[in-house]
PDB file of C-alpha atoms in Angstrom:
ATOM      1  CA  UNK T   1     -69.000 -90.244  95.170  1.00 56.00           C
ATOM      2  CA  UNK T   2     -65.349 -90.889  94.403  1.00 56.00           C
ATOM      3  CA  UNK T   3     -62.143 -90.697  96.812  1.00 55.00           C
ATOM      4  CA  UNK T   4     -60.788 -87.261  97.088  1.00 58.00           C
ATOM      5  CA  UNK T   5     -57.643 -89.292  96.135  1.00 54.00           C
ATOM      6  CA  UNK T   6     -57.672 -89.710  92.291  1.00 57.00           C
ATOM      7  CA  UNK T   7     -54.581 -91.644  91.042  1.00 56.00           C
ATOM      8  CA  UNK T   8     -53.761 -89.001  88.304  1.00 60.00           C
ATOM      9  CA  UNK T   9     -53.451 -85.959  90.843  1.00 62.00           C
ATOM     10  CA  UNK T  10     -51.837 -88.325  93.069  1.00 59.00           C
ATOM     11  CA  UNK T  11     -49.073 -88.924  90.262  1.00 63.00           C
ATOM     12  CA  UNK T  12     -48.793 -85.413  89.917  1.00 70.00           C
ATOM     13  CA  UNK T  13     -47.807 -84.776  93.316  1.00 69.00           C
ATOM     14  CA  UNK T  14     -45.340 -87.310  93.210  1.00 69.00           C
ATOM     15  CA  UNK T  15     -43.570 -85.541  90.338  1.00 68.00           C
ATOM     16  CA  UNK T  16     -43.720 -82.315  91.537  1.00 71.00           C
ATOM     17  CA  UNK T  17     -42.238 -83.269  94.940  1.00 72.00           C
ATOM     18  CA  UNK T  18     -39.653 -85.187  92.580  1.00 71.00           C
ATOM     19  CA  UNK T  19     -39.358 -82.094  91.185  1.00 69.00           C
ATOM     20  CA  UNK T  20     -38.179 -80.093  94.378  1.00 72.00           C
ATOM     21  CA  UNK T  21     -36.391 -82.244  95.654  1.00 78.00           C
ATOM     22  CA  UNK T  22     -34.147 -82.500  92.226  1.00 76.00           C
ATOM     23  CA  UNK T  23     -34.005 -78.630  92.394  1.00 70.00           C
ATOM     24  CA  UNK T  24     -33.126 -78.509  96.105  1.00 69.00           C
ATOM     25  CA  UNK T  25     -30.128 -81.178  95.721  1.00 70.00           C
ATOM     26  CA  UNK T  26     -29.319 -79.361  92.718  1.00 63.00           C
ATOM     27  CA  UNK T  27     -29.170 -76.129  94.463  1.00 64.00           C
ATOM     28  CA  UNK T  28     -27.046 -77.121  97.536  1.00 62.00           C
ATOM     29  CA  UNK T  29     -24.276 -79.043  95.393  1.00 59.00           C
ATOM     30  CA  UNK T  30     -24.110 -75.769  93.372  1.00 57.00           C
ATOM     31  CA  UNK T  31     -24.130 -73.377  96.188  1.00 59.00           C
ATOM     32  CA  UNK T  32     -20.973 -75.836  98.092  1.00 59.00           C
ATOM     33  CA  UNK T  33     -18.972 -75.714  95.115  1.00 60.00           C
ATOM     34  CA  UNK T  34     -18.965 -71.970  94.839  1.00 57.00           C
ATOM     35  CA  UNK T  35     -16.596 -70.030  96.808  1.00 54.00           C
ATOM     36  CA  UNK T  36     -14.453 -71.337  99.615  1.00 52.00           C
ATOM     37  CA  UNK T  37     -16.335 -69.902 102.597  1.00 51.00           C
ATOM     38  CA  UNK T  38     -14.145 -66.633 102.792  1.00 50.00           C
ATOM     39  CA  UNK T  39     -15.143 -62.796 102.201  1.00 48.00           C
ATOM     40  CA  UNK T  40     -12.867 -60.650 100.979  1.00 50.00           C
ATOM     41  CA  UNK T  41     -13.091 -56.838 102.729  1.00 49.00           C
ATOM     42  CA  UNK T  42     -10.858 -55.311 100.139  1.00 48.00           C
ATOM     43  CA  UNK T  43      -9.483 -55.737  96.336  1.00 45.00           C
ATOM     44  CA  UNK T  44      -5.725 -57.775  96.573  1.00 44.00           C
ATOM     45  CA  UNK T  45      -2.497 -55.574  96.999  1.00 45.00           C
ATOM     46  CA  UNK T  46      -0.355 -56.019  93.867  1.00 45.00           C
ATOM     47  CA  UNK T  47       2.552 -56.164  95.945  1.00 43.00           C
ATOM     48  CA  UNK T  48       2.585 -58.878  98.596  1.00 44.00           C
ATOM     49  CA  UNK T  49       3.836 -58.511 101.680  1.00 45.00           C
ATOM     50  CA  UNK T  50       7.128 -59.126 103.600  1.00 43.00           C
ATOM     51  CA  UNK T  51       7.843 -58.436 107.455  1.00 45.00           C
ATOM     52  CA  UNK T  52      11.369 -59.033 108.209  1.00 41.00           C
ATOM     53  CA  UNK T  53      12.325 -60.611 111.433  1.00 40.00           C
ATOM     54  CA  UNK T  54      15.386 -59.312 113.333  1.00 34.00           C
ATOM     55  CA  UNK T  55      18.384 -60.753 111.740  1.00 35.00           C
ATOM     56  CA  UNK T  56      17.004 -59.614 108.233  1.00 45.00           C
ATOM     57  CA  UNK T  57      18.831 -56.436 107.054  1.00 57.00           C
ATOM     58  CA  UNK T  58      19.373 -53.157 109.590  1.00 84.00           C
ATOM     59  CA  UNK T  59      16.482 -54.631 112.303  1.00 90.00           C
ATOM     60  CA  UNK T  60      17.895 -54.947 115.523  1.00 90.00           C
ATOM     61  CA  UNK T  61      20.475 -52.211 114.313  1.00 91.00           C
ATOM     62  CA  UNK T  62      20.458 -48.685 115.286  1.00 93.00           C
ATOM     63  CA  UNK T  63      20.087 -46.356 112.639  1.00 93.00           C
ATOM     64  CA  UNK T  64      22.243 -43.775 112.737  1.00 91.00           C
ATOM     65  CA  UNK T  65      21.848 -39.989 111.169  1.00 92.00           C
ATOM     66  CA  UNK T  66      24.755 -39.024 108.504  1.00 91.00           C
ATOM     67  CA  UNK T  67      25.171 -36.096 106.586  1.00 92.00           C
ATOM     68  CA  UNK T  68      22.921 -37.312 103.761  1.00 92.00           C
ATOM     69  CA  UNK T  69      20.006 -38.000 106.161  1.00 94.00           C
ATOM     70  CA  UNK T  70      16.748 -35.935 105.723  1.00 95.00           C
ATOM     71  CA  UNK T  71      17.100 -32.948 108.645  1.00 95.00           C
ATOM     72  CA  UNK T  72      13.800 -33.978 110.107  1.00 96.00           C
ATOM     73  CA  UNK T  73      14.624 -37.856 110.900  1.00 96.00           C
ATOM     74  CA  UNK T  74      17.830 -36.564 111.942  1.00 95.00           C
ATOM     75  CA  UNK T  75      16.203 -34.625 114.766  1.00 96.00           C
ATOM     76  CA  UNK T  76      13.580 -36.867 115.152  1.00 95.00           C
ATOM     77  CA  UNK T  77      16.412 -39.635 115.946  1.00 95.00           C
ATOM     78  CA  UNK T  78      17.896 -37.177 118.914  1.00 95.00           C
ATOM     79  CA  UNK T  79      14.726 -36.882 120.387  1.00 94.00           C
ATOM     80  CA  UNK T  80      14.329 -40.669 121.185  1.00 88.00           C
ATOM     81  CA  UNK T  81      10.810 -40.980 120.697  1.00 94.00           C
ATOM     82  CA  UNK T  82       9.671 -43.492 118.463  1.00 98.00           C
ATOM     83  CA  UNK T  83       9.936 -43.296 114.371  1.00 98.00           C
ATOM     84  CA  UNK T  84       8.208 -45.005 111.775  1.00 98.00           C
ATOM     85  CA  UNK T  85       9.205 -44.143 108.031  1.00 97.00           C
ATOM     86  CA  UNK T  86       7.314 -44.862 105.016  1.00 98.00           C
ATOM     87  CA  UNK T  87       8.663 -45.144 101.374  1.00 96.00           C
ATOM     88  CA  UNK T  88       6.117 -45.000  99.018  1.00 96.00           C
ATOM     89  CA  UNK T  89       5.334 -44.382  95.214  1.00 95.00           C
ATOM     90  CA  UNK T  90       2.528 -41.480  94.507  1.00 95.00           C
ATOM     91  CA  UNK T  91      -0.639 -43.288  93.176  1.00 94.00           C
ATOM     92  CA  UNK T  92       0.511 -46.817  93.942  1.00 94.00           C
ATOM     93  CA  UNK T  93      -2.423 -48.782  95.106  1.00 95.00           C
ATOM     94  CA  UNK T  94      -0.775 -50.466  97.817  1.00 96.00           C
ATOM     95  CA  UNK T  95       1.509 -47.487  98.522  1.00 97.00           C
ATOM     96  CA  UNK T  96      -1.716 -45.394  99.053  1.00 97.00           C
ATOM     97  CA  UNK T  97      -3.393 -47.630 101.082  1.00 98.00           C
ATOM     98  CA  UNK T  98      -0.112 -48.314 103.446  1.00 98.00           C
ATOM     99  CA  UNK T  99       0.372 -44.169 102.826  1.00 98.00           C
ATOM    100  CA  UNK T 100      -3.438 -43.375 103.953  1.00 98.00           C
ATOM    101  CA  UNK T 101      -3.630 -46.090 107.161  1.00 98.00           C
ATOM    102  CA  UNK T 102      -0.073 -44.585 108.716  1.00 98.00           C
ATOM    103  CA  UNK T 103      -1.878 -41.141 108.276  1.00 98.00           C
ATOM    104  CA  UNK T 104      -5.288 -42.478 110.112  1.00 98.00           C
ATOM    105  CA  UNK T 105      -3.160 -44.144 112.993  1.00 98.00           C
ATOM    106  CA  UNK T 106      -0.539 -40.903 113.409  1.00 98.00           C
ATOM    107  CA  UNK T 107      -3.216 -38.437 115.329  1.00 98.00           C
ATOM    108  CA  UNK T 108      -3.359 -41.356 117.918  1.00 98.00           C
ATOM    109  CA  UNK T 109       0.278 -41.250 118.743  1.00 98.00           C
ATOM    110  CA  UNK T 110       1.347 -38.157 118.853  1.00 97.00           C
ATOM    111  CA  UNK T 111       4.850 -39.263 121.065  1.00 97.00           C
ATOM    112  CA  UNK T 112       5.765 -41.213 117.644  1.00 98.00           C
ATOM    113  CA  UNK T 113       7.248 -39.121 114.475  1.00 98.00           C
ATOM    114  CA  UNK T 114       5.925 -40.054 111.376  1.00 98.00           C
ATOM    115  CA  UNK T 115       7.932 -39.484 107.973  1.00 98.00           C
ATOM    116  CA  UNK T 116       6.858 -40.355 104.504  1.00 98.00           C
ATOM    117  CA  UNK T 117       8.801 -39.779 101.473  1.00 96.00           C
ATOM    118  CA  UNK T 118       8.173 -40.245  97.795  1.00 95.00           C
ATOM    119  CA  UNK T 119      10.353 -42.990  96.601  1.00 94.00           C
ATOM    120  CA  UNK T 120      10.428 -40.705  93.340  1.00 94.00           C
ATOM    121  CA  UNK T 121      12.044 -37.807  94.646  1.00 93.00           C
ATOM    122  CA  UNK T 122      15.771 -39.110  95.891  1.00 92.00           C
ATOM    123  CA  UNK T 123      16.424 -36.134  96.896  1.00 93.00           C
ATOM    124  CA  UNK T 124      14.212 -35.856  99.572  1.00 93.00           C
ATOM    125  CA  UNK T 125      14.903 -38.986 101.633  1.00 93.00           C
ATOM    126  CA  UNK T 126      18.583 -39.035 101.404  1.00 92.00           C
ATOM    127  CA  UNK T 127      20.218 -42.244 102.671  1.00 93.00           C
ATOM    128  CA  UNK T 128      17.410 -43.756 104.032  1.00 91.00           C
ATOM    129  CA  UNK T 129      16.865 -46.427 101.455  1.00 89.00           C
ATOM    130  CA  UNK T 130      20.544 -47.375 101.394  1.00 89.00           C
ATOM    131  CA  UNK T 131      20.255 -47.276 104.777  1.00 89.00           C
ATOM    132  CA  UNK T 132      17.289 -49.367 105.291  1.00 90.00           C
ATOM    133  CA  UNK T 133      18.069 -51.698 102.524  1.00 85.00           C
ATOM    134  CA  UNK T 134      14.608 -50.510 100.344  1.00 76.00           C
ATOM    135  CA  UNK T 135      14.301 -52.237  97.293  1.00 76.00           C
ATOM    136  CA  UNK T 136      10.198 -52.385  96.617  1.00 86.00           C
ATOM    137  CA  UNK T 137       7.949 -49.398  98.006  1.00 93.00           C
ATOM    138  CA  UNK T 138       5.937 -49.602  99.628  1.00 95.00           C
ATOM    139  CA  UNK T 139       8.378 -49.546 102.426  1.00 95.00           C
ATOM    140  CA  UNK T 140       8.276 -48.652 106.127  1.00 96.00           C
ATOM    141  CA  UNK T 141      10.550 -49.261 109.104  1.00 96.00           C
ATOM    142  CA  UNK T 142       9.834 -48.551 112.856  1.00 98.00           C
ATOM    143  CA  UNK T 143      12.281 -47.890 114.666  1.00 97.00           C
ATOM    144  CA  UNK T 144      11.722 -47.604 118.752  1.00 97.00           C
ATOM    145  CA  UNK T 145      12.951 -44.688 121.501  1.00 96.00           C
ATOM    146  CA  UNK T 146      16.643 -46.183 121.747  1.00 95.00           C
ATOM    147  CA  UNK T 147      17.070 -45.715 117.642  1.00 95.00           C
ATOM    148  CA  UNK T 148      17.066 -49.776 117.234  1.00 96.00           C
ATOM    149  CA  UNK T 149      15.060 -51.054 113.712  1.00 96.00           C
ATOM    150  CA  UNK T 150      12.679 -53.047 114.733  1.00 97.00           C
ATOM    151  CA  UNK T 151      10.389 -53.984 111.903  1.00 97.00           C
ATOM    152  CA  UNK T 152      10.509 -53.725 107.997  1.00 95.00           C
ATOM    153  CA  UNK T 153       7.613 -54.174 105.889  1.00 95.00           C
ATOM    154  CA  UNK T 154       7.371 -54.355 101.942  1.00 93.00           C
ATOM    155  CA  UNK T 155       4.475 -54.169 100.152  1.00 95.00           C
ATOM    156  CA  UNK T 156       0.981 -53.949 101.259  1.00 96.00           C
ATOM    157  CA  UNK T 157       0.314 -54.103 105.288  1.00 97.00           C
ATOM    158  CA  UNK T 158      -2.937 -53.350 106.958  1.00 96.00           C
ATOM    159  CA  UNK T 159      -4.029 -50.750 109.155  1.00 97.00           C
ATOM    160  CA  UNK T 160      -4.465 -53.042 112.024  1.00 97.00           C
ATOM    161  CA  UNK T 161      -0.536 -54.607 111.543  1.00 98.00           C
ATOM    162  CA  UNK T 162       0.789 -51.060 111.549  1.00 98.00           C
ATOM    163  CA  UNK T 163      -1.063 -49.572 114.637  1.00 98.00           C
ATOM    164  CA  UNK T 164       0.573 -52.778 116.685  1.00 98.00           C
ATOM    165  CA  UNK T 165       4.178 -52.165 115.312  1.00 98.00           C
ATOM    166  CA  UNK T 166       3.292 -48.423 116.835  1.00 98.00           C
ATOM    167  CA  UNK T 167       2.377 -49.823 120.133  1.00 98.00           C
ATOM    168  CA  UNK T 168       5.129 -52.057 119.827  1.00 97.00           C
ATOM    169  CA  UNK T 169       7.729 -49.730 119.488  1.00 97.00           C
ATOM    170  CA  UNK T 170       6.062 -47.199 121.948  1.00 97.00           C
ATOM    171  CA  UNK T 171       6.869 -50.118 124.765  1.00 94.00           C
ATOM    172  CA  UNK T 172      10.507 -51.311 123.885  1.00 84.00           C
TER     173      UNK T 172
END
């Protein structure tokens, strides 16, 4: 009787673990080099974005109603409650996503006025983006009870970003 050992399926192993082993190393080196460990939960704004610190434009200003102001941030601006005002181009992808998160977040604040206005109809905003210094909807301000600016954003923000500068300006 021979050994259950023969030295040609013995050989055979050997290359066949050779074999899995190459494919393993091979596998982890490729899977390593791809990607860079993050996940992306949404496609990338086209516009990127820009807070502006106090110092930067009208924040830390109070904005002030003229005769060329829109009637409703006018009154909104006597009531001194909070305001946040968005500038935004119809069917812009980061306009609409800005446009749709201020709309989620509104319902929860309902001692804050919200005001959005088509940056393609002048006519309807008034002085607010001379006022405000807008240059690249999307564009929103928040301004806090005592009338005082106290954030600017351009471009795409998130939802989560916007609801703080609410509760921000709720507190001041």
């Amino acid at each position: 009787m021979g050994s259950p050992f023969r030295p040609q399926s013995l050989a055979r192993t050997a290359w066949a673990a050779a074999w899995v082993i190459i494919l393993l190393t091979f596998t982890l080196v490729l899977a390593a080099g791809c990607g860079d460990g993050t996940t992306p939960t949404t496609s990338a704004p086209v516009t990127p974005p820009t807070t502006h610190k106090s110092g930067a434009g009208p924040v830390g200003e109070q904005l002030v109603a003229s005769d060329n102001t829109p009637v409703e941030l006018a009154q909104a601006l006597t009531t001194k409650n909070p305001v946040v005002i968005l500038i935004y181009v119809a069917g812009g992808s980061s306009d609409e996503l800005v446009r749709q998160s201020l709309t989620k977040i509104a319902p929860k604040f309902p001692d804050v006025t919200f005001l959005m206005y088509n940056y393609n109809n002048p006519k309807e905003y008034g002085d607010i983006v001379g006022s405000l210094g807008v240059h690249y909807p999307p564009f929103a301000a928040f301004v806090d009870k005592g009338n005082v600016v106290r954030y600017l954003t351009t471009g795409f923000v998130d939802e989560g970003v916007l609801n703080q500068y609410v509760v921000n300006i709720r507190q001041l």
